[in-house]
Coordinates of C-alpha atoms and ligand atoms in Angstrom, one line a residue:
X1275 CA -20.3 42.6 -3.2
X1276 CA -21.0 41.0 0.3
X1277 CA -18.0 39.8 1.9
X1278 CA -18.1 36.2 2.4
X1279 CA -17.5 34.7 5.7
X1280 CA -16.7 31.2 6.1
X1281 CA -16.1 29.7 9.8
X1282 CA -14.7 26.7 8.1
X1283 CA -11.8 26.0 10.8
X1284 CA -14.6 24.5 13.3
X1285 CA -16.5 22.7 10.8
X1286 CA -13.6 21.3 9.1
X1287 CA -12.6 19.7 13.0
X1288 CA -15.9 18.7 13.3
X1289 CA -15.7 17.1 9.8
X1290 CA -12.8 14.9 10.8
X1291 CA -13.8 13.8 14.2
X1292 CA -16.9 12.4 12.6
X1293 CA -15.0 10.9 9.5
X1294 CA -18.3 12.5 7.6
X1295 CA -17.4 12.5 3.8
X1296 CA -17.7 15.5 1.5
X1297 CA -16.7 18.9 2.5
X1298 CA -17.6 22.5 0.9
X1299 CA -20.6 24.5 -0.1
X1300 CA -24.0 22.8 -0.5
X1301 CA -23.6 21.9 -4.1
X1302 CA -20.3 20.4 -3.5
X1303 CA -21.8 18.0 -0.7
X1304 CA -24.8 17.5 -3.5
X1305 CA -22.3 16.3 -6.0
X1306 CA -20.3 14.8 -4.2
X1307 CA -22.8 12.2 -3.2
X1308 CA -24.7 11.5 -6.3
X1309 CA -27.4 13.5 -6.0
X1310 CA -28.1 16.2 -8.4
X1311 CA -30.8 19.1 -7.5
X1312 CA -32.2 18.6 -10.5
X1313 CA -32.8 14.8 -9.8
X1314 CA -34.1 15.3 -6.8
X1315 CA -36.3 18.0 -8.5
X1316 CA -37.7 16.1 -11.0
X1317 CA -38.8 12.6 -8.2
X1318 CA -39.9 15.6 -6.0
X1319 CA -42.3 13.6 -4.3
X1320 CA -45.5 15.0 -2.2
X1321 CA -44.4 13.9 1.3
X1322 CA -41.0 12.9 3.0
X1323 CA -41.8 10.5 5.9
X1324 CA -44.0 7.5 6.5
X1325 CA -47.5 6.8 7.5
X1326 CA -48.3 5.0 11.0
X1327 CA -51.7 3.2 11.0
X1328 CA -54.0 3.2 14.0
X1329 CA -55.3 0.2 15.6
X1330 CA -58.6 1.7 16.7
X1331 CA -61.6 1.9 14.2
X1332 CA -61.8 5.9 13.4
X1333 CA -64.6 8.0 13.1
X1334 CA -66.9 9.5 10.7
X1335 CA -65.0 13.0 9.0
X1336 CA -67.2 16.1 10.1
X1337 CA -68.9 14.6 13.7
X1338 CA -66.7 16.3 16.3
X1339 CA -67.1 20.1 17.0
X1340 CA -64.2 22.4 16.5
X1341 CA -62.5 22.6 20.2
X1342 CA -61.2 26.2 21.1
X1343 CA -58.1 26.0 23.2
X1344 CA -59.1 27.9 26.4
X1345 CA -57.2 31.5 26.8
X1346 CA -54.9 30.8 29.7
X1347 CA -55.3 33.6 32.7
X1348 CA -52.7 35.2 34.1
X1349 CA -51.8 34.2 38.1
X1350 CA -51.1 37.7 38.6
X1351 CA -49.5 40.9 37.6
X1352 CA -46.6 43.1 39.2
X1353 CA -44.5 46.0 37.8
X1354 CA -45.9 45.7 33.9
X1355 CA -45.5 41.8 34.0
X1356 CA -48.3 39.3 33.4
X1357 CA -47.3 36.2 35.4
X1358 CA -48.5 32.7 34.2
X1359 CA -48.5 29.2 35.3
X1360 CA -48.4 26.0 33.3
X1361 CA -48.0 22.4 35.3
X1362 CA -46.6 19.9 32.5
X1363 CA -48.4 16.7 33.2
X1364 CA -49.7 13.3 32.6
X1365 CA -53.5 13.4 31.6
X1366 CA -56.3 11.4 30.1
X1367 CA -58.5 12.6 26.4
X1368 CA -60.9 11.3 24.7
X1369 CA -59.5 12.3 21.6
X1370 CA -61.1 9.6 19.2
X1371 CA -64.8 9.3 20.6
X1372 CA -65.2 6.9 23.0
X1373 CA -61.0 6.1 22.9
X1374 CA -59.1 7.2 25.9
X1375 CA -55.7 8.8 25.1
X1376 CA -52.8 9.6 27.8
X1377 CA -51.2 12.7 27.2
X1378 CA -48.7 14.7 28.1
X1379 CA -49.8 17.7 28.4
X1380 CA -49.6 21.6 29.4
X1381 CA -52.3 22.2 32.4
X1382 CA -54.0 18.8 30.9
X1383 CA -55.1 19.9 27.4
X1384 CA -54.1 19.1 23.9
X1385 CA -53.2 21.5 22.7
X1386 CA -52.2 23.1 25.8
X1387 CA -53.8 26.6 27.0
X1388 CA -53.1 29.4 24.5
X1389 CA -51.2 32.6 25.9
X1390 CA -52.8 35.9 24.9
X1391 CA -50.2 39.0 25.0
X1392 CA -50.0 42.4 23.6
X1393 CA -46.9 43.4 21.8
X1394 CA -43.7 44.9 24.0
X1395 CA -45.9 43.6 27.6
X1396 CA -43.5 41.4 29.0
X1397 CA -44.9 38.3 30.5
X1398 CA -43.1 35.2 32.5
X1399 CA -44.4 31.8 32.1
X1400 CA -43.3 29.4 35.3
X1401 CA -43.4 25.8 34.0
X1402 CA -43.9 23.4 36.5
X1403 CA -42.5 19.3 35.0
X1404 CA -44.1 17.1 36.6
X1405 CA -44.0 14.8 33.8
X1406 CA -41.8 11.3 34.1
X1407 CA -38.7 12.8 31.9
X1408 CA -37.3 16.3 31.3
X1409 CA -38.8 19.0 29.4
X1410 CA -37.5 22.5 28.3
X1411 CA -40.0 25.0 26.8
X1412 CA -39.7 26.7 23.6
X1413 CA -41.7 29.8 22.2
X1414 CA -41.5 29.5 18.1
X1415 CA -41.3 32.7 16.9
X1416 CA -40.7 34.8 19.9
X1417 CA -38.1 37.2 20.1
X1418 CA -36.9 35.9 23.4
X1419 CA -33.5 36.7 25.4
X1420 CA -31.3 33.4 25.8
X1421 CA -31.7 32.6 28.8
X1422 CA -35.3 32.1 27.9
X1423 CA -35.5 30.3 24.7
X1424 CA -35.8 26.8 25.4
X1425 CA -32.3 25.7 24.2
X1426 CA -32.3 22.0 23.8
X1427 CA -30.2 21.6 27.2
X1428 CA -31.5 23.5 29.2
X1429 CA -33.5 21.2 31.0
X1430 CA -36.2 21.2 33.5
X1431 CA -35.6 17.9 35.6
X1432 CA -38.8 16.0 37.3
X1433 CA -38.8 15.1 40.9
X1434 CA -37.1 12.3 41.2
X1435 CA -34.7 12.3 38.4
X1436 CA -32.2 14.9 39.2
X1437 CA -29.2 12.4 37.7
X1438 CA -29.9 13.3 34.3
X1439 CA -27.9 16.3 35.1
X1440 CA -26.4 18.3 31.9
X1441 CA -26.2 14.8 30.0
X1442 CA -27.8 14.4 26.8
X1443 CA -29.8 11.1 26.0
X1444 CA -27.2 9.8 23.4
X1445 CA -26.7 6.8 24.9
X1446 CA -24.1 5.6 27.1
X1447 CA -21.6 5.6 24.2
X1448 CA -22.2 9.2 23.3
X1449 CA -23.3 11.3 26.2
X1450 CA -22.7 14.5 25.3
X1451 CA -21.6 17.0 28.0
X1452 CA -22.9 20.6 27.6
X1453 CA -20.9 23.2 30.0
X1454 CA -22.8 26.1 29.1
X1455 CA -26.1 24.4 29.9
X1456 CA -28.3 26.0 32.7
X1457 CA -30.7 23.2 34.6
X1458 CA -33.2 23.7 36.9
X1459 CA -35.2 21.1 39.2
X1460 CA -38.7 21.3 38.5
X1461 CA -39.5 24.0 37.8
X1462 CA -38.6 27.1 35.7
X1463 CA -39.5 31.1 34.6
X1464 CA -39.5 32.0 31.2
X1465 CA -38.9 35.8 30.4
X1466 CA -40.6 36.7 27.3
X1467 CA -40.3 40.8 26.4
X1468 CA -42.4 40.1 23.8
X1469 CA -41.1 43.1 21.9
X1470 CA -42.0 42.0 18.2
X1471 CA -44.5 42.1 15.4
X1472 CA -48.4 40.7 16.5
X1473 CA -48.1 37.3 15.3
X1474 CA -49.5 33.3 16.0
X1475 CA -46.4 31.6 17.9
X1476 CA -46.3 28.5 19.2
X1477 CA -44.6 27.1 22.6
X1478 CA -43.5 23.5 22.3
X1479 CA -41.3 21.2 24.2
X1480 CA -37.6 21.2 22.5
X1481 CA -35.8 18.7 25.0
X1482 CA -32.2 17.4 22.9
X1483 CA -32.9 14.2 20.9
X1484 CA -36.3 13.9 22.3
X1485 CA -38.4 16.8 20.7
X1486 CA -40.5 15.2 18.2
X1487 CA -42.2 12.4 20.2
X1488 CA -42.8 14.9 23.1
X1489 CA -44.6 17.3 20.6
X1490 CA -46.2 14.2 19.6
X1491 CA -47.5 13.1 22.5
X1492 CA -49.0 16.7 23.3
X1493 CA -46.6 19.1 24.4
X1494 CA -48.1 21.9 22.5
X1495 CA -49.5 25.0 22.7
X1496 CA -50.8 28.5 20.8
X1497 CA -49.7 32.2 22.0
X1498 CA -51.0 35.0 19.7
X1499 CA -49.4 38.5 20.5
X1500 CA -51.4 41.4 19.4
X1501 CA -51.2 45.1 19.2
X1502 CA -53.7 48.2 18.8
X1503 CA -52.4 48.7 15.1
X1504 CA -53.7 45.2 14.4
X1505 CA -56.8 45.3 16.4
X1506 CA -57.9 48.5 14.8
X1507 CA -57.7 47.3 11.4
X1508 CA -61.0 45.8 11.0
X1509 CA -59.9 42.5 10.6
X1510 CA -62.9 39.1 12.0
X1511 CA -62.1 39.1 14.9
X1512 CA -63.6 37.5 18.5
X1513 CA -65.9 34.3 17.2
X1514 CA -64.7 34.9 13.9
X1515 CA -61.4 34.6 14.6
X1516 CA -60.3 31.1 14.8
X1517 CA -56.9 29.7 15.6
X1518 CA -56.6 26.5 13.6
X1519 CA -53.6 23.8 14.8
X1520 CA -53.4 21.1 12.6
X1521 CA -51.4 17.5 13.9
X1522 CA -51.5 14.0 12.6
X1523 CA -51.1 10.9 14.9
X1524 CA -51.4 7.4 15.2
X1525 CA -53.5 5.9 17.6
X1526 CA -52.3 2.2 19.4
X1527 CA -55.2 -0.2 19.8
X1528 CA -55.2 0.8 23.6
X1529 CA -55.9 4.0 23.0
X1530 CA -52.4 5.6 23.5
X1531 CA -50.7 7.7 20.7
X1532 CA -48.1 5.0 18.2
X1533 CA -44.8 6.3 17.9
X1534 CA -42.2 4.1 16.8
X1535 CA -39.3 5.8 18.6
X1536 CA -36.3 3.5 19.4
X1537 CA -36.9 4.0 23.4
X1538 CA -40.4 4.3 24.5
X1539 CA -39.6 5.7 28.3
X1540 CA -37.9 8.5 25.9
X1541 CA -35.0 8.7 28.6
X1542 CA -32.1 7.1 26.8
X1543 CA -32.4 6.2 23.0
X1544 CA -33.0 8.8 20.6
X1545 CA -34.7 7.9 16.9
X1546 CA -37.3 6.0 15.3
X1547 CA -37.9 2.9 13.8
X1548 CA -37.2 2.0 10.3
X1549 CA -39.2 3.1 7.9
X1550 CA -40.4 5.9 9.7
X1551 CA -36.5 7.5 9.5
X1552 CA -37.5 10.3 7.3
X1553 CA -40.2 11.4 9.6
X1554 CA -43.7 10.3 11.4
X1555 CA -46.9 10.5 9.7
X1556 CA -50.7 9.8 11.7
X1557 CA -53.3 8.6 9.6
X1558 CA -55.9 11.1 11.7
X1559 CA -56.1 14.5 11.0
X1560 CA -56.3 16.6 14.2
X1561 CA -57.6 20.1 14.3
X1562 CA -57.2 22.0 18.1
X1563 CA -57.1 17.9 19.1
X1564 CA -60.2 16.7 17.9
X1565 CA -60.3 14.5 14.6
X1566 CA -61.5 15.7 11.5
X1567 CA -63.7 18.4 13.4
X1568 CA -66.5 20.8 12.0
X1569 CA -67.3 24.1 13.0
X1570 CA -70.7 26.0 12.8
X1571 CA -70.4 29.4 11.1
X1572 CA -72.0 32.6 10.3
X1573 CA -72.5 33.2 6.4
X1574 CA -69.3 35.9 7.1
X1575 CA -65.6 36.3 6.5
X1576 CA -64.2 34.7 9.2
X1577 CA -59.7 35.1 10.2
X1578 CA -58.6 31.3 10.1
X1579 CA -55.4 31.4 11.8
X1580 CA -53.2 28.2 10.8
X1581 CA -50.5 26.1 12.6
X1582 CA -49.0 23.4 11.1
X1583 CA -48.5 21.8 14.2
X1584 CA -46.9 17.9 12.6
X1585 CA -44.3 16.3 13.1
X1586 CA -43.7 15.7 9.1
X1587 CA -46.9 16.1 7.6
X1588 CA -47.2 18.8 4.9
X1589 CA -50.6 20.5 3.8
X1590 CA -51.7 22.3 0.3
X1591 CA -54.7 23.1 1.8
X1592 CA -57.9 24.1 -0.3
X1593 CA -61.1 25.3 0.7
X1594 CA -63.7 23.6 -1.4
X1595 CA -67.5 23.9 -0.9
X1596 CA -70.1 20.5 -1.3
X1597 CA -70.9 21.7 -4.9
X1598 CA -67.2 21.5 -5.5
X1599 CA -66.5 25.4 -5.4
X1600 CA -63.2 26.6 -4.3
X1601 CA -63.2 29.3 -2.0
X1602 CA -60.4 32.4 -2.1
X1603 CA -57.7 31.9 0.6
X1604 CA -57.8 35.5 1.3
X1605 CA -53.4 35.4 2.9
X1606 CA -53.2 38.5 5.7
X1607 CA -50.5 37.6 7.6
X1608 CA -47.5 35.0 7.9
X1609 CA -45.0 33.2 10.5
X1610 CA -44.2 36.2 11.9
X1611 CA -47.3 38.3 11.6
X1612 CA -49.3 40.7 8.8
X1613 CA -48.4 41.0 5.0
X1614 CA -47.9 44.2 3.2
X1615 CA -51.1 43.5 1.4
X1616 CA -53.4 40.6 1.1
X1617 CA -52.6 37.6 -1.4
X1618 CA -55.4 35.4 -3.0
X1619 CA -54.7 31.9 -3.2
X1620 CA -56.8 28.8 -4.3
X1621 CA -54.1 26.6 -2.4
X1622 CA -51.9 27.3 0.4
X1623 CA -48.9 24.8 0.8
X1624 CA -48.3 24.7 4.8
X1625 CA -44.9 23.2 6.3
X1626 CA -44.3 21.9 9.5
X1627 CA -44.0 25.1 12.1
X1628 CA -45.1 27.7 9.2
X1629 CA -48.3 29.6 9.8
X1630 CA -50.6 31.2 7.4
X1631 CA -53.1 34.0 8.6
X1632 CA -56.3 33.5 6.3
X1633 CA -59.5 35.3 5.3
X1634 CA -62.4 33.0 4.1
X1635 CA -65.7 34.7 3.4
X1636 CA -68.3 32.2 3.8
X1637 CA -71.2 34.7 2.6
X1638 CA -71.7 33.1 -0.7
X1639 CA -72.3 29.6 0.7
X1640 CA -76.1 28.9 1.4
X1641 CA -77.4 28.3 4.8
X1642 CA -77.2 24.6 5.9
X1643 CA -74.2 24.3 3.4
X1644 CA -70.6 22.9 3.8
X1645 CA -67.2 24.0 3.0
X1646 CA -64.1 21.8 3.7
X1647 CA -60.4 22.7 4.3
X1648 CA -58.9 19.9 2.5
X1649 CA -55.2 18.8 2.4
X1650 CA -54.4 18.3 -1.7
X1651 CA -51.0 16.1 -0.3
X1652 CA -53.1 13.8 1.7
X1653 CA -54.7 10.4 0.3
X1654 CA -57.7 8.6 1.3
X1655 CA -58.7 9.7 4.8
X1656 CA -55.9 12.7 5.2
X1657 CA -57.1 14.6 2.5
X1658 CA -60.3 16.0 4.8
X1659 CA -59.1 18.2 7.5
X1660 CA -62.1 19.5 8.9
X1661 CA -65.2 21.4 7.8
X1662 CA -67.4 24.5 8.3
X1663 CA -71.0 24.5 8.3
X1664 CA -72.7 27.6 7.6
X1665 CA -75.5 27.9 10.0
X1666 CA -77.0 31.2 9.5
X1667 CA -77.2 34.6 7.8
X1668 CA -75.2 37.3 9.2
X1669 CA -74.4 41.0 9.2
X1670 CA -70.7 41.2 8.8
X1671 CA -68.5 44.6 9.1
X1672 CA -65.3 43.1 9.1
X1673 CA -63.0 44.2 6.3
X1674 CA -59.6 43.4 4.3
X1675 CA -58.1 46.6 4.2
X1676 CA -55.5 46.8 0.9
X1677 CA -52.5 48.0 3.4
X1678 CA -52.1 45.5 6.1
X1679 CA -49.0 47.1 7.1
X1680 CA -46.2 49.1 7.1
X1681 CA -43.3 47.8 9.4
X1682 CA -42.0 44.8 6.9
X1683 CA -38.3 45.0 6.8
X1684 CA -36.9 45.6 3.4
X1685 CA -33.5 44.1 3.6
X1686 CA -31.9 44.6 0.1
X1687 CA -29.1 42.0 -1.2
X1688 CA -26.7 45.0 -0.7
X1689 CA -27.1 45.4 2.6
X1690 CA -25.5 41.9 3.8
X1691 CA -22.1 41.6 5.2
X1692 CA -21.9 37.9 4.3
X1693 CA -23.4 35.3 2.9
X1694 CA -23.8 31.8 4.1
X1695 CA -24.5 28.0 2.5
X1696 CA -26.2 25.0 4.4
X1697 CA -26.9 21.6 2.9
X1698 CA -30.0 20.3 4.7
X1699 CA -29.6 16.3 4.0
X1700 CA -29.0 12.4 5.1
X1701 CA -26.2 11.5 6.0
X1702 CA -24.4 9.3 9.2
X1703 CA -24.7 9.7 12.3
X1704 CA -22.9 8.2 15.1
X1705 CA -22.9 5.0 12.7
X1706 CA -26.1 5.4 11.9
X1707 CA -29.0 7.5 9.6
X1708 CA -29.0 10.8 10.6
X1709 CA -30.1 13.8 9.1
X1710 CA -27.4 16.7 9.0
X1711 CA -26.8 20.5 8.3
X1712 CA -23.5 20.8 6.3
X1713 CA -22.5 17.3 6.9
X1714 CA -22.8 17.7 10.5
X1715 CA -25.2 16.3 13.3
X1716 CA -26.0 18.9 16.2
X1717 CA -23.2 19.1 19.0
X1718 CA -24.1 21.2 21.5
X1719 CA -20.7 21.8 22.1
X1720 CA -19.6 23.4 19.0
X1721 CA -20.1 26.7 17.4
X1722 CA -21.7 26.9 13.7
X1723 CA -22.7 30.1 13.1
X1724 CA -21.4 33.2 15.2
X1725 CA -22.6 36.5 13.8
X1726 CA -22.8 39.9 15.4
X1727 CA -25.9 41.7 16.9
X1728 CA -27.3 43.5 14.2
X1729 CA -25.1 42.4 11.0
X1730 CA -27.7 41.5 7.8
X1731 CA -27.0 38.0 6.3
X1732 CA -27.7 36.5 3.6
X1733 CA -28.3 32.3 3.7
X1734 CA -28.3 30.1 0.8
X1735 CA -30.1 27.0 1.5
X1736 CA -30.4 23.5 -0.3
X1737 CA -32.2 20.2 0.7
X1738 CA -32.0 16.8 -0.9
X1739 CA -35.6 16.4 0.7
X1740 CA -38.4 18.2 2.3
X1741 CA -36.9 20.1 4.9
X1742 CA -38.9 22.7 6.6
X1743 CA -36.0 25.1 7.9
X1744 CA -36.3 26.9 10.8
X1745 CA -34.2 30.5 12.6
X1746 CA -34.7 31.3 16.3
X1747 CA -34.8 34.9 17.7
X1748 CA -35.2 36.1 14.1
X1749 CA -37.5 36.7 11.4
X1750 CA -36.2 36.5 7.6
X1751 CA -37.7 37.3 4.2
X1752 CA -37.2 34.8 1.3
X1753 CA -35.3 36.5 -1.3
X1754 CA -35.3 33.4 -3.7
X1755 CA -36.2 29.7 -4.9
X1756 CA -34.7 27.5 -6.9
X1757 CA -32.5 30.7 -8.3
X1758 CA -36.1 32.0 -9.4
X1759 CA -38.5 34.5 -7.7
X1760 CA -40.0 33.3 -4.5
X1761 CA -43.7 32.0 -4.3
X1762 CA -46.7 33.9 -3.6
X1763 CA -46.7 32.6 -0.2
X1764 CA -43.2 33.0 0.6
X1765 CA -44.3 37.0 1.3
X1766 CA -43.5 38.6 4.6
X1767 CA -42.2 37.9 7.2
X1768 CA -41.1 34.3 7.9
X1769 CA -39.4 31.9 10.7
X1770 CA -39.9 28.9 8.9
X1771 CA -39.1 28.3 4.9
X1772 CA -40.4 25.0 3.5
X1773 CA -37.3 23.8 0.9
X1774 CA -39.1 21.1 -1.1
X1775 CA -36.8 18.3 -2.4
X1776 CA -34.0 19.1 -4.6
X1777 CA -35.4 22.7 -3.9
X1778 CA -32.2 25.9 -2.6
X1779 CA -33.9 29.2 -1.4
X1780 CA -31.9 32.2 -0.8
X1781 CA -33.4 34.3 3.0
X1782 CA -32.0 37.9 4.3
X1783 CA -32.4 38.8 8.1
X1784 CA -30.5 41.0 10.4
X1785 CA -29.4 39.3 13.7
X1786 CA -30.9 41.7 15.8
X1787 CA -32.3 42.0 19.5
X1788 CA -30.3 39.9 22.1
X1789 CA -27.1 38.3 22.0
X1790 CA -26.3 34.8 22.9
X1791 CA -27.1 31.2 22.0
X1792 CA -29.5 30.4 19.8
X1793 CA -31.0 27.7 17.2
X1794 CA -31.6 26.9 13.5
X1795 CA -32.9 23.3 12.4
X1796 CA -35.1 21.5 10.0
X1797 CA -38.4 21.7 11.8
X1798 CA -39.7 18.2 10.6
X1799 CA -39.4 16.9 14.3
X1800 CA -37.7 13.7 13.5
X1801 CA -34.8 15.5 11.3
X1802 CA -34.3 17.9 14.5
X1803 CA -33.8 15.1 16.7
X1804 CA -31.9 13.0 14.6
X1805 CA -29.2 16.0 14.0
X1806 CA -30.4 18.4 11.9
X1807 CA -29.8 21.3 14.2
X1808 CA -26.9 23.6 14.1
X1809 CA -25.9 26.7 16.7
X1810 CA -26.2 30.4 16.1
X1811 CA -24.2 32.1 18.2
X1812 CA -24.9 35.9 18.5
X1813 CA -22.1 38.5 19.8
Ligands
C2O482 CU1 -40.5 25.3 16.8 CU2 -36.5 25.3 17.5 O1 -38.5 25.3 17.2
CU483 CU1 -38.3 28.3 17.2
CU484 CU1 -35.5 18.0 7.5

């Protein structure tokens, strides 16, 4: 039996100072206010957020091509290390056509330029802000030291604004002071070893309190880490090998993006508006940036390589052709790179952060035809997402070999020293709603979770409603759901695991490659921001 470890002296303090009710494990906070798994289970509803509606007519689905994100060039090279540049800033799209959308942006696209490495070839990324507020850059999914991983205060200050110091944006009530915090003015390198499994990660902005409307208004970006092993494995690949970000917004009717945060400078007032508490939801569906694109294909299998990318909005996508076929969602790979072995799915569910690595083969569809990705959550306008038109006949050698690969870690039960419990729900927060891990709201300031480098864990979540949970530094494997088997696409490895409402889920990972401070948190971007982040420390 695993020893259990309990680090119940700091969250007990934490407990009291915040007169938060209901202490223990996460069925003891579950009981203790009302609400049963089981009746959470059985209202489980489709979505947990609420929908914005733009101001701005919207265009026909299927008019606007597929944009590429452009591969971002390294400034240089010395001793092994690729060098790259990204300036933050303010920029203009025309996102909707013929609607001009400012942005903030990295080097003045949405989504910003995508970062193309090869596994265990370090590379440094100097960010440049030069955008009205501070910023801090995290890779999702990269196995990065400290120093390097975007933690929420370590903040890159604009010009100008150097007063912001190592003070959070609580308000003037509730500054929060974080001593360990490491700021830079302007601008800062990121170290990334990029020792780890070829995979689709994403870097996105992570500033305290004020991630999810920073994300929203464009700070995001792809990086896809690839090795020989991968390459070679016959896999689509170059034009048949699409990376696929999909984001909802909102557009104002003068063109900007709607939020309804509680401080629009996003300087002082973290939150949203009522009803949008629960999380943000556009009513266009973005692909790469561009609204309900379509893409020209080859009659081929082609590699669709998908991001969920929203702030709250959760897909079950389903490829389904004009004569209402459904294609195969051939699964290869997950968050954190290639499966075992391929699983076939007719519909993929796709949580904020999570990425699916997919095969389509479009070879049966006739030329001139139409297959859409389709989200089966979304109603009336957001249930297209985009579509492929098959333009021509094509010889195709690509192949789905039966043995993706052979590096998966197979953690066993046994092998944990300890076990863990997190609630994931609503509770207060500084007198108002917040969203909390164990009854607590983040405090930079505290310690959660300390665990040595290298121990195995195991971690017992449970959520009262959708929350998309997420580990830096470290991939896990999902052992469980609901005290069942886990779900065809819970294989792999994973940094994200989607708990749907009323839903527990049992994950095994060994803390392994650097020590330090570190992250876990509900990755739907208004839960993060509104507390739902916790501290692993790593010794
Ligand atoms: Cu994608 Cu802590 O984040
Ligand atoms: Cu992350
Ligand atoms: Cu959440």
């Amino acid at each position: 039996m695993p020893e259990r470890y309990d680090d119940r002296p700091d969250r007990a303090r934490g407990v009291a100072r915040r007169r938060v009710l209901g202490i223990g494990g996460a069925l003891g906070l579950m009981a203790a206010t009302g609400l049963s798994a089981s009746a959470a289970l059985a209202r489980r509803p489709s979505f947990t957020g609420a929908e914005l509606r733009s101001a701005v007519p919207l265009p026909p689905p299927f008019q606007v091509p597929l944009p590429i994100p452009s591969v971002l060039a390294p400034a240089g090279t010395s001793g092994g290390v690729d060098r790259y540049e990204i300036t933050q800033r303010e920029a203009t799209a025309e996102i909707l056509p013929g609607v001009r959308t400012p942005l903030w942006t990295y080097e003045g696209t949405f989504p910003g330029p995508t970062i193309e490495s090869r596994r265990g070839r370090p590379i440094t990324v100097t960010h440049r802000n030069e955008l009205p507020v501070p910023t801090v850059v995290h890779l999702h999914g990269g196995r990065t030291p400290a120093a390097s991983d975007g933690y929420p205060t370590d903040l890159v200050l604009p010009e100008g604004r150097h007063d912001a110091a190592t003070h959070t944006g609580h308000g003037s009530t509730h500054d929060m002071h974080d001593p360990r915090a490491v700021v830079t003015k302007l601008t800062r390198d990121y170290t990334f070893p990029l020792d780890q499994r070829p995979a689709l990660l994403w870097y996105h902005d992570h500033r305290m309190d004020f991630t999810a409307p920073a994300i929203w208004r464009g700070l995001a970006g792809l990086h896809i880490v690839r090795d020989d092993a991968e390459d070679n494995l016959g896999l689509p690949a170059g034009r048949r090998e699409l990376p696929l970000m999909l984001t909802d917004r909102a557009f104002a009717a003068d063109g900007t993006l709607a939020y309804p945060a509680l401080d629009p400078t996003l300087r002082e007032r973290p939150g949203v508006r009522d009803p949008y508490l629960a999380g943000v939801l556009g009513d266009v569906i973005l692909v790469n940036g561009a609204p309900w694109p379509v893409h020209e294909v080859d009659a081929a299998r082609y590699r669709l390589r998908i991001l969920n990318a929203s702030n709250a909005r959760h897909y079950e996508l389903e490829v389904v052709t004009d004569d209402g076929r459904r294609l195969d969602l051939v699964q290869i790979g997950a968050d954190q790179g290639l499966l075992a072995t391929p699983v076939t799915h007719r519909l993929l569910p796709l949580a904020p952060a999570e990425r699916h690595d997919v095969v389509i083969d479009f070879s049966g569809v006739p030329v001139g035809g139409r297959v859409r990705l389709v989200n089966r959550l979304g109603s009336g306008r957001t249930r297209d997402v985009m579509a492929f038109r098959i333009a021509r006949k094509a010889t195709d050698d690509s192949r789905i070999p039966r043995i993706l690969s052979t590096d998966l870690p197979t953690w066993r039960r046994s092998d944990a020293v300890r076990v863990r419990d997190f609630s994931f729900r609503t509770g207060r927060m500084r007198g108002d709603h917040g969203w909390l891990i164990d009854g607590l709201p983040f405090d930079p300031a505290r310690s959660d979770v300390t665990t040595r480098l290298g121990d195995i864990e195991v971690w017992r979540l449970i959520a009262d409603v959708h929350h998309p949970v997420h580990l830096h530094l470290v991939g896990f494997r999902i052992l469980s759901r609901g005290g069942g088997p886990p779900l065809p696409h819970d294989a792999g490895l994973k940094d994200t695991v989607s708990l749907r409402p009323g839903e527990s889920a049992e994950i095994i990972t060994r803390f392994d490659g650097y020590r330090g401070r570190y992250l876990f948190h509900c990755h739907n971007a208004e839960h993060e921001d509104m507390g739902m982040m916790a501290n692993l420390e790593i010794i």
